[in-house]
Short mmCIF file of C-alpha atoms and ligand atoms in Angstrom, two decimals:
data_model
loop_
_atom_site.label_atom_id
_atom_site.label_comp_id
_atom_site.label_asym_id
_atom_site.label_seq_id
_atom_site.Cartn_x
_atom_site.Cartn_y
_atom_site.Cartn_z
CA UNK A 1 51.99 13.97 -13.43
CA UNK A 2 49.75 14.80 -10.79
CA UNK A 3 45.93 13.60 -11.85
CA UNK A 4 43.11 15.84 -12.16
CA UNK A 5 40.97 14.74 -9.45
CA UNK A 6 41.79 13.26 -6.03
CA UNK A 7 39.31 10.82 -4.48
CA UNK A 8 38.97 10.02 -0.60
CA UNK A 9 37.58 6.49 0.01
CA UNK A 10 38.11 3.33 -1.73
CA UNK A 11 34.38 2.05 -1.04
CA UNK A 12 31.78 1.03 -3.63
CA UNK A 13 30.69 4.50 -4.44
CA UNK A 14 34.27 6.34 -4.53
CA UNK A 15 35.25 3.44 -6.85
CA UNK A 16 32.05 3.75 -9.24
CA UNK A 17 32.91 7.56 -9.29
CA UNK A 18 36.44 6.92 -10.09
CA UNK A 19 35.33 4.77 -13.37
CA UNK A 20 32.66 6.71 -14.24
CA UNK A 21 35.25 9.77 -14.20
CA UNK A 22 37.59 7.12 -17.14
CA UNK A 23 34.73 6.88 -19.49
CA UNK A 24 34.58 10.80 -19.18
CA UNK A 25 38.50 11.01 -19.73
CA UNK A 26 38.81 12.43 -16.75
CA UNK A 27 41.94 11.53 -14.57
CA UNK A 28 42.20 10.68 -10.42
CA UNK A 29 43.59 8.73 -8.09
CA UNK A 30 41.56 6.94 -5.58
CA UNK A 31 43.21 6.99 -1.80
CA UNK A 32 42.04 3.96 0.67
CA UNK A 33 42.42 3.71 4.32
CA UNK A 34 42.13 -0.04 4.29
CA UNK A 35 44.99 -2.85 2.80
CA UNK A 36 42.73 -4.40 0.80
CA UNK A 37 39.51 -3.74 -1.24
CA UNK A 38 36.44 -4.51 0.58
CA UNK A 39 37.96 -4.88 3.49
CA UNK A 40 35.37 -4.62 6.58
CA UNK A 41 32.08 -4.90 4.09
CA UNK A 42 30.70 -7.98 5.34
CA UNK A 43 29.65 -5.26 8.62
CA UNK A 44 27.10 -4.08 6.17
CA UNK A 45 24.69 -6.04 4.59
CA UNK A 46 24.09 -6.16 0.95
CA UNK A 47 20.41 -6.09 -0.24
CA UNK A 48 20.10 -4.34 -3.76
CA UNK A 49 17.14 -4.52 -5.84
CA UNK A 50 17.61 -5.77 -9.27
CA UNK A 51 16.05 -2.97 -10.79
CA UNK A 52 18.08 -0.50 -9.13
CA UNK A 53 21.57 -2.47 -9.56
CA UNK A 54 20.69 -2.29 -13.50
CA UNK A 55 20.09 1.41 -13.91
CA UNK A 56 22.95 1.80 -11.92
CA UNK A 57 24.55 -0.12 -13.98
CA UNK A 58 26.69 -2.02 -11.48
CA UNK A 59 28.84 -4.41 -12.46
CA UNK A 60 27.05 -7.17 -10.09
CA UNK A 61 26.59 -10.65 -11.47
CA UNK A 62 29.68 -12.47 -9.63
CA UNK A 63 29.05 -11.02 -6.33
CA UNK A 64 25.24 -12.61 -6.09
CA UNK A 65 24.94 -14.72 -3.04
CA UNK A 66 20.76 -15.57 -3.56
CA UNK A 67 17.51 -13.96 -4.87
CA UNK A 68 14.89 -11.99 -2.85
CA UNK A 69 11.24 -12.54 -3.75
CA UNK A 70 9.61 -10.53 -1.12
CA UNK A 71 9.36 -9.07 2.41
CA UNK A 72 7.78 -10.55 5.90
CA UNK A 73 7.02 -7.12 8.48
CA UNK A 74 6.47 -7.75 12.04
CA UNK A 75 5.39 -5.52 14.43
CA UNK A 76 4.20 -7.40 17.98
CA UNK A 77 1.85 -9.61 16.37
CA UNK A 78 0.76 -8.00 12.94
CA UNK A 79 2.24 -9.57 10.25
CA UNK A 80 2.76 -7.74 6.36
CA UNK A 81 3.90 -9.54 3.42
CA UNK A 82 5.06 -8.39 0.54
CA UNK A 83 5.49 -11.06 -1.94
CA UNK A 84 6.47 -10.75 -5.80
CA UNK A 85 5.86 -13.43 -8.38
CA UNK A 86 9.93 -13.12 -9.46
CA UNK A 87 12.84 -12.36 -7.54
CA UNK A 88 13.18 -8.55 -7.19
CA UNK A 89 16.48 -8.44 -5.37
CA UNK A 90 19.50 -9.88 -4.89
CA UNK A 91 21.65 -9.98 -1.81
CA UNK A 92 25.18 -9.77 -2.71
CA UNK A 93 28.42 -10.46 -1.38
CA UNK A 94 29.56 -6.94 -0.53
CA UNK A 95 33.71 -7.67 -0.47
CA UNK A 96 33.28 -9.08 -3.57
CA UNK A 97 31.27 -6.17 -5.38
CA UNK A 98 34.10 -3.77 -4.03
CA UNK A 99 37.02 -5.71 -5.51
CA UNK A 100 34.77 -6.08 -8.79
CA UNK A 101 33.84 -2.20 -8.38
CA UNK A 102 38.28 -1.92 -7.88
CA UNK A 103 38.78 -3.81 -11.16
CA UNK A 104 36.84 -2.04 -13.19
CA UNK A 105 38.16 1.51 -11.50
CA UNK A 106 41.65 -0.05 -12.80
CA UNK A 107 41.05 -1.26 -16.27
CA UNK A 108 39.42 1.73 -17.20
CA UNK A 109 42.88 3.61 -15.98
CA UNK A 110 42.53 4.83 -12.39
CA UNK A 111 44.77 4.78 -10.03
CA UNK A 112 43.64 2.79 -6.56
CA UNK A 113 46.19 4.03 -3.63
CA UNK A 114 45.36 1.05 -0.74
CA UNK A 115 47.12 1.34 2.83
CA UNK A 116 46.41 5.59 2.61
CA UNK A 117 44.42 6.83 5.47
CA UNK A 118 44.83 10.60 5.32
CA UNK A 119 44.34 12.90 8.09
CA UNK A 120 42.98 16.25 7.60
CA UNK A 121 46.58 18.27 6.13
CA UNK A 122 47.12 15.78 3.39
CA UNK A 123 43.02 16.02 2.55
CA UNK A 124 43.80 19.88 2.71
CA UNK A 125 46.98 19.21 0.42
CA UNK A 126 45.14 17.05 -2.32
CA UNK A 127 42.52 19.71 -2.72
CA UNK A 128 45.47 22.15 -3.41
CA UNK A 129 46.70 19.68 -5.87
CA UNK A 130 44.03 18.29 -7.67
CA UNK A 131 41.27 20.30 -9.65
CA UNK A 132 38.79 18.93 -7.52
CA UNK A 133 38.83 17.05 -4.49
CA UNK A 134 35.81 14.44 -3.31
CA UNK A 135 35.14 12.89 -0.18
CA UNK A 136 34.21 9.62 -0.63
CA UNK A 137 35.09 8.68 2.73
CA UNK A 138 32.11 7.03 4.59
CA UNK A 139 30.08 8.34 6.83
CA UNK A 140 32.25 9.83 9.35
CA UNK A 141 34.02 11.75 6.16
CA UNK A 142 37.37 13.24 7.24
CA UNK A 143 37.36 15.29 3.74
CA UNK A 144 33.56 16.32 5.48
CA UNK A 145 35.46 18.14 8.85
CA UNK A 146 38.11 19.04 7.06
CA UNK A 147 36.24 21.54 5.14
CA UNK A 148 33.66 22.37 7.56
CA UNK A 149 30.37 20.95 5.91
CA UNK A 150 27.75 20.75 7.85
CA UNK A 151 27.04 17.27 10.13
CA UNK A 152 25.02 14.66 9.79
CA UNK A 153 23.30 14.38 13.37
CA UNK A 154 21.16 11.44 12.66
CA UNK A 155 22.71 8.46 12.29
CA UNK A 156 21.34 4.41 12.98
CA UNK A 157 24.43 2.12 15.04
CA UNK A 158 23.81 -1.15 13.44
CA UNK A 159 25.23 -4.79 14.65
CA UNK A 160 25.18 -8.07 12.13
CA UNK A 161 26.19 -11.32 12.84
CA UNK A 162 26.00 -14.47 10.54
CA UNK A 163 25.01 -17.99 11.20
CA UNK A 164 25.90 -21.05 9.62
CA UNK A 165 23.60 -24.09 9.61
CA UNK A 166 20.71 -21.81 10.39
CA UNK A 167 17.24 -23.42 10.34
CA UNK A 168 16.24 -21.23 7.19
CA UNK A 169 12.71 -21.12 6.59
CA UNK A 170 12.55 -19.18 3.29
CA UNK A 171 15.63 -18.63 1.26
CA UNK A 172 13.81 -16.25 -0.43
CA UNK A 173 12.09 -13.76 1.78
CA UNK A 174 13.70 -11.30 4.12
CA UNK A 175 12.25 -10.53 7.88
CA UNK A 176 11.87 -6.68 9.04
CA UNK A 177 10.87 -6.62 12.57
CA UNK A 178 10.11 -3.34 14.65
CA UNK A 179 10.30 -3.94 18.40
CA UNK A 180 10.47 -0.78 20.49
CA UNK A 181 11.85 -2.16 23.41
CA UNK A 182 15.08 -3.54 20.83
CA UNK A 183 15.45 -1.37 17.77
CA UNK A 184 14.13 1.88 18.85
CA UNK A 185 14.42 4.68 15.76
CA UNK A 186 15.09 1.65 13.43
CA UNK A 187 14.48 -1.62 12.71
CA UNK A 188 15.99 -5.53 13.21
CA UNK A 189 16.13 -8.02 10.20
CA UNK A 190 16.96 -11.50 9.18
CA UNK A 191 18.23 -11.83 5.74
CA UNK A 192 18.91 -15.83 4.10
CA UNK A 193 21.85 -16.41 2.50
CA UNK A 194 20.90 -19.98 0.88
CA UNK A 195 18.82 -23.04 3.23
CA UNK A 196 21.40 -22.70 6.00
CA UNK A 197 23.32 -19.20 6.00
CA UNK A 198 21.57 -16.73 7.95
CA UNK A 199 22.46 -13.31 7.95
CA UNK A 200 20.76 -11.67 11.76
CA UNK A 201 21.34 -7.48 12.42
CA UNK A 202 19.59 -4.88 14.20
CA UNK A 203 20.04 -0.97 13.75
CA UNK A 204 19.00 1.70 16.88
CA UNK A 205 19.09 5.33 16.34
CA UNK A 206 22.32 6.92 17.80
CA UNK A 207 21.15 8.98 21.42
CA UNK A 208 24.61 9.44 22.64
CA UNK A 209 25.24 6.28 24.61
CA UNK A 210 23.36 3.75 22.12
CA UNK A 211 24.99 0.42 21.95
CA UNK A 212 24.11 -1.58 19.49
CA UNK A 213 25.55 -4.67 20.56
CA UNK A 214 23.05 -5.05 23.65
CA UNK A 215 20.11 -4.35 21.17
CA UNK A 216 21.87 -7.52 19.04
CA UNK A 217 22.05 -9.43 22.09
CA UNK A 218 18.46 -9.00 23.19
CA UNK A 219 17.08 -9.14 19.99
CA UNK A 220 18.76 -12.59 18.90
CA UNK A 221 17.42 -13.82 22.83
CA UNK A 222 13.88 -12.74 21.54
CA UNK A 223 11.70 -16.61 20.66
CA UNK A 224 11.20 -16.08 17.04
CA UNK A 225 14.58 -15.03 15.63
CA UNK A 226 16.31 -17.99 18.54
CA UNK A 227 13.97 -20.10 15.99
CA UNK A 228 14.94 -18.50 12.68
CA UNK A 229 18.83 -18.85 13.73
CA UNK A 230 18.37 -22.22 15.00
CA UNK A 231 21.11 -24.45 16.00
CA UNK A 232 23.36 -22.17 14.12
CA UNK A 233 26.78 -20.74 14.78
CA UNK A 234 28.16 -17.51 14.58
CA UNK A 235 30.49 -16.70 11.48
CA UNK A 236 30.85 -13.76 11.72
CA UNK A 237 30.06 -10.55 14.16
CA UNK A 238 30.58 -6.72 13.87
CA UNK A 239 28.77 -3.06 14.39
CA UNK A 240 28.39 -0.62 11.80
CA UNK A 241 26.90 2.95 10.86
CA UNK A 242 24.31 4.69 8.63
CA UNK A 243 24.07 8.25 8.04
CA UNK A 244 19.53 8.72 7.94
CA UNK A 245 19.72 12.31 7.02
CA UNK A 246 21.73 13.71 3.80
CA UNK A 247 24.32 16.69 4.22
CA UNK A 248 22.88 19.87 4.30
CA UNK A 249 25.81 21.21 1.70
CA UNK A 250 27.55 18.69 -0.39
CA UNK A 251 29.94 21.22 -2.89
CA UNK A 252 32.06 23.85 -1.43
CA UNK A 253 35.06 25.34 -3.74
CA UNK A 254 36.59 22.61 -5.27
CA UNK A 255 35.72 20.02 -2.72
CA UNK A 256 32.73 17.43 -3.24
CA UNK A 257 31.27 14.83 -1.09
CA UNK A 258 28.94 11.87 -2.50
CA UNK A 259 27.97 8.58 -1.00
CA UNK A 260 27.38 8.12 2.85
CA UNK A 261 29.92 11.07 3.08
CA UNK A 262 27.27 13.20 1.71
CA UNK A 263 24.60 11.25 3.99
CA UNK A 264 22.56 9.90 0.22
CA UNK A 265 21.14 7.24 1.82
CA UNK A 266 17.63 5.83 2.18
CA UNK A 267 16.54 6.64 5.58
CA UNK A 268 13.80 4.29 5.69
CA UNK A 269 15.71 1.32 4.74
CA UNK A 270 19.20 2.31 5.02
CA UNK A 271 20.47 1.04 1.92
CA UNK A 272 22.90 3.55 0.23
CA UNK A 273 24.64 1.86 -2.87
CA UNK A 274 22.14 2.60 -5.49
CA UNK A 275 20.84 6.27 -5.00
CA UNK A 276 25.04 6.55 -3.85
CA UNK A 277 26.32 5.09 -7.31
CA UNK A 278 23.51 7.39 -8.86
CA UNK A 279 24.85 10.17 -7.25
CA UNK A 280 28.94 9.55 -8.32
CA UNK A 281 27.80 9.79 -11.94
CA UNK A 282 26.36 13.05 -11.53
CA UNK A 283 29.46 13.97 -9.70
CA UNK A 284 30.93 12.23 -12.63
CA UNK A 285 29.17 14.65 -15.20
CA UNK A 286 29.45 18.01 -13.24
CA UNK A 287 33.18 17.46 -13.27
CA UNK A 288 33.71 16.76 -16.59
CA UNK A 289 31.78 19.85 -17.01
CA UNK A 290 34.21 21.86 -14.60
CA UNK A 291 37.12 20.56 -16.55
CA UNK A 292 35.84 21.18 -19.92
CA UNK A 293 34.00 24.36 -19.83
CA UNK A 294 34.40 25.93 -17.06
CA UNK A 295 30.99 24.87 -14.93
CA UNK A 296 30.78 25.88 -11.52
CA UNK A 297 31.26 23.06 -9.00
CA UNK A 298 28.12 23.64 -6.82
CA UNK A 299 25.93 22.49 -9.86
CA UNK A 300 26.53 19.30 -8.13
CA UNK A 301 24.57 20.35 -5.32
CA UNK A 302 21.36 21.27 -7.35
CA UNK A 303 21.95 18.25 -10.09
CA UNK A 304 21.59 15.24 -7.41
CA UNK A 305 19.00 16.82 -5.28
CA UNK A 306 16.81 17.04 -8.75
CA UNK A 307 17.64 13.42 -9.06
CA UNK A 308 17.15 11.96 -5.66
CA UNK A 309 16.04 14.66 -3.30
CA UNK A 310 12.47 13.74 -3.43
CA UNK A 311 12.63 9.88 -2.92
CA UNK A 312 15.26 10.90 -0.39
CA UNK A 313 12.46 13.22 1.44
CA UNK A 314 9.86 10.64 0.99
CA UNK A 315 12.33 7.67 2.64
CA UNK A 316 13.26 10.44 5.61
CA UNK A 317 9.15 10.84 6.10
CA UNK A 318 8.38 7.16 6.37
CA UNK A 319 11.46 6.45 8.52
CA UNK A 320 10.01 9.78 10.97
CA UNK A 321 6.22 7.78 10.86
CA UNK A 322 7.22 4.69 12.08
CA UNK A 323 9.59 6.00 14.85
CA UNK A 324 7.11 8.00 15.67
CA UNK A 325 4.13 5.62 15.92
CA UNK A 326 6.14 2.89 17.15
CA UNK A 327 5.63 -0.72 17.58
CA UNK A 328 1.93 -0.75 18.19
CA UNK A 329 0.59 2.16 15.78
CA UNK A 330 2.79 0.20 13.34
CA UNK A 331 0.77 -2.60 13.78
CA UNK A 332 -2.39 -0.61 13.11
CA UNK A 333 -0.88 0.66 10.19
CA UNK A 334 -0.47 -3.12 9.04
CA UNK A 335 -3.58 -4.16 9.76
CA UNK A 336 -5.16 -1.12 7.76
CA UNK A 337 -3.13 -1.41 4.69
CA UNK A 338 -3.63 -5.45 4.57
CA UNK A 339 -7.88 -4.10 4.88
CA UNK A 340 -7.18 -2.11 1.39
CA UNK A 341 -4.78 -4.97 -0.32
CA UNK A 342 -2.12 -3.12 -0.10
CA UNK A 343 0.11 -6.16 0.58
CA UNK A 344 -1.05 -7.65 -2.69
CA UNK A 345 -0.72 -3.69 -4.09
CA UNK A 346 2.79 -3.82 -3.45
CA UNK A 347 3.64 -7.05 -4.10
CA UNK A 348 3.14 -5.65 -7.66
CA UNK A 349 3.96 -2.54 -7.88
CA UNK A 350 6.38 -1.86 -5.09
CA UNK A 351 9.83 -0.45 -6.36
CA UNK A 352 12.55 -0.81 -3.22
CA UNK A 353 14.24 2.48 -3.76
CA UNK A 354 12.04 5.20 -5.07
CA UNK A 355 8.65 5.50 -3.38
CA UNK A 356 7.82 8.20 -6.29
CA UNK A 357 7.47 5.32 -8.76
CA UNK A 358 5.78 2.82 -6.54
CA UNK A 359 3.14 5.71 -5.85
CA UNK A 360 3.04 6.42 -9.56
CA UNK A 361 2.69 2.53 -10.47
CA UNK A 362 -0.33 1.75 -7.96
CA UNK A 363 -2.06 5.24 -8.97
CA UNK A 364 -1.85 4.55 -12.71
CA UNK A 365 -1.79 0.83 -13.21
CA UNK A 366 -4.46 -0.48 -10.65
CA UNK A 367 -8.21 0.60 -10.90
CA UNK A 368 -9.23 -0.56 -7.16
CA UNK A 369 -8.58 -2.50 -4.71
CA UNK A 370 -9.66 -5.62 -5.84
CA UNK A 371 -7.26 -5.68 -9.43
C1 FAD B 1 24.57 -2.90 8.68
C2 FAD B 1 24.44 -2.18 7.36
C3 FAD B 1 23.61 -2.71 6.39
C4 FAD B 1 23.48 -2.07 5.14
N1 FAD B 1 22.69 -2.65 4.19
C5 FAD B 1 22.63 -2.11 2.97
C6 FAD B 1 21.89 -2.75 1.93
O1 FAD B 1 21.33 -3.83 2.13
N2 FAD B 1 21.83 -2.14 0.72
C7 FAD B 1 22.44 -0.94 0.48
O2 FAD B 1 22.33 -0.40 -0.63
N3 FAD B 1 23.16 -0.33 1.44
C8 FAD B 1 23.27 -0.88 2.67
N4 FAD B 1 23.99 -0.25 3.65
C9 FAD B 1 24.58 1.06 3.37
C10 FAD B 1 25.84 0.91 2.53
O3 FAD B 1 26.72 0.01 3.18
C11 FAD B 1 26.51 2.27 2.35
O4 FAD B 1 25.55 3.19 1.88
C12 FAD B 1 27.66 2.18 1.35
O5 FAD B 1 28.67 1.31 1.83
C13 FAD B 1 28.26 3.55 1.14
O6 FAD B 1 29.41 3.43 0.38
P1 FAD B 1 30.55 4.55 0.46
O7 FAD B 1 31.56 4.14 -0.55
O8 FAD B 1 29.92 5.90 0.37
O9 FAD B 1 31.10 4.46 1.94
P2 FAD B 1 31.90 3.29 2.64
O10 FAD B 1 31.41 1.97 2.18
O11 FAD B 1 31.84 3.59 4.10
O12 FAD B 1 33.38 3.47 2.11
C14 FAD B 1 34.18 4.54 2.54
C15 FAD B 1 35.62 4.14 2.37
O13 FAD B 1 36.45 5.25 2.71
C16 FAD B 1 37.57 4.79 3.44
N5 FAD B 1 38.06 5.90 4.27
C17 FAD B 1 37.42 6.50 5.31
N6 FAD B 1 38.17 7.49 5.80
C18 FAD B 1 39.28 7.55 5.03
C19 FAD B 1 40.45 8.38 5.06
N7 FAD B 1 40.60 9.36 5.96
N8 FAD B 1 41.42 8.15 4.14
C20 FAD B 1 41.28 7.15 3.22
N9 FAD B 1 40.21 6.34 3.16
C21 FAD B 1 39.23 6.53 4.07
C22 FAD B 1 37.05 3.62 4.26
O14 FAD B 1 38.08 2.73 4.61
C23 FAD B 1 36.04 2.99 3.30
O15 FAD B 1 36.59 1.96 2.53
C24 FAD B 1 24.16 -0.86 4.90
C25 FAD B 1 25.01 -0.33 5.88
C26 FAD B 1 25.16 -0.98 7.09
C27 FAD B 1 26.09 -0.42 8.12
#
């Protein structure tokens, strides 16, 4: 018997939608381009905080790879640090959250089809099919052009490499440097692994004929991150993609996108798995809504937006200031928020995903600057 809903996109966030849609009793299939589950991930990097992985309520624990206490910025020669008294993130090994993400699909009874890249007619035929349809499918979503939603025209090209026996400073600590001559639109960063597994990446904003690969090159030439990698060697090397701008339509008919597909990602930081995973449970809930009584699809549209649409704004904002003001007006920007503590500020209150709560923290919980 056919299932009720048809999912495009084996990733984290088309898996999480596919269990989510179990607990609801809710029937699909999920359909995978690649052979195997997580196939690829280790292109992306996998820095969640803890806080967010636990409302998400991510299955996470065996996929850890170390614990994040804080944050070093660089921009020329101003220097930010962010610094928590316990580990507020983790990073974690992203192959192995998918094939958790795939068991857990499973057990709770869906169906994961891997080997199944589908072109646009069988996308077409599986929204015929199925009640509803969603694209799961990254951020160059097939399911996306096959229905004609509207694109996502800004987009970072990212390249990662990692090194083992890396002369790791910090275990704990990640590095965000902003170099306009290297990472123009976005960022570079250095994220440990344990005392001698480096991970080294850079993103650029995609102008057409942006190549990420020289930015890597020139980047990991640049003195302090040839220190931070050391005398180590390459593991492992690829490019990547992040949508920075979300969809400007997400639900048309019976079709729905969610996840980079949709473009839910923080544009500041680039990280897409929680607000994503947020997002596939209120897919999750508007279905079973659909299904049971009759709710129109589109409620999807307003019901995330509600959720996320404001953090989302605020991440697209910050990620337009410091492209804007660049390398040097970054630095000014350091050396004014270090003048009013806000390193320290942060360091307390900071919450990695939504900038709505870290405003709310610092306004209500500290009395001045010098709490
Ligand atoms: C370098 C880099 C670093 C990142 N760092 C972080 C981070 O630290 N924290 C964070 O939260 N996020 C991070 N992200 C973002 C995060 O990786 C994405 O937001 C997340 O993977 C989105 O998941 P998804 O399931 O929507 O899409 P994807 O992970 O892209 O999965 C989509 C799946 O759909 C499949 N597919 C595509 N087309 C088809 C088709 N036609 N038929 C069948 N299957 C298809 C693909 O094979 C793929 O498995 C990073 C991304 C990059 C590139």
């Amino acid at each position: 018997m056919e299932r009720e809903v048809g999912i495009v996109g084996g990733g984290i966030i088309g898996l999480s939608l596919a269990r989510e849609l179990c607990k609801r009793g809710i029937s699909s299939t999920v359909y995978e381009a690649k052979r195997h589950v997580g196939e690829g991930a280790e292109r992306a990097s996998g820095i969640l905080s803890k806080a967010g992985l636990d409302r998400a309520g991510i299955d996470y624990e065996s996929s850890i790879v170390n614990e994040l206490y804080g944050a070093v910025f660089h921009a020329g020669n101003h220097v930010f640090r962010i610094r928590a008294r316990e580990a507020k993130a983790y990073v974690v090994d992203r192959a192995k959250l998918a094939e958790t993400c795939a068991k857990r699909a499973a057990e709770s009874g869906a169906e994961i089809r891997l080997g199944e890249r589908l072109g646009k007619e069988e996308i077409r035929r599986l929204a015929e099919s199925h009640k509803v349809l969603v694209g799961a499918d990254g951020a160059i979503s097939t399911t996306a052009s096959t229905f004609g939603f509207p694109h996502i025209r800004k987009r970072v090209l990212t390249y990662k490499a990692v090194y083992k026996g890396a002369a790791v400073e910090d275990r704990y600590t990640v590095g965000l440097y902003f170099d306009n001559s290297v990472t123009r639109g976005f960022f570079g960063w250095t994220v440990p692994y344990s005392e001698s597994l480096m991970e080294v990446a850079v993103g650029i904003e995609d102008k057409g004929k942006t190549n990420s690969k020289a930015s890597f090159d020139r980047f990991t030439s640049k003195e302090g991150i040839r220190r931070v990698i050391g005398g180590g060697k390459e593991a492992m090397r690829g490019a990547s993609l992040i949508p920075l701008e979300t969809r400007e339509k997400t639900a048309k008919d019976n079709v729905l996108l969610v996840g980079d597909a949709a473009g839910q990602v923080k544009a500041a930081t680039g990280g897409g798995i929680i607000f994503g995973v947020g997002c596939a449970k209120t897919a999750a809930d508007v279905i079973f809504r659909h299904i049971n009584s009759g709710l129109d699809l589109e409620a999807y549209e307003a019901a995330w937006r509600k959720r996320y649409g404001t953090d989302l704004a605020l991440h697209k904002m910050l990620h337009g200031y410091y492209s804007r003001v660049g390398q040097s007006g970054l630095g000014m920007a350091f050396a004014f928020m270090k003048a009013v503590n806000a390193e320290k500020l942060l360091s307390m209150y900071g919450d990695m995903d939504y900038p709505t709560v870290t405003l709310k923290n610092i306004l209500l919980r500290s009395s001045g600057p010098n709490d």
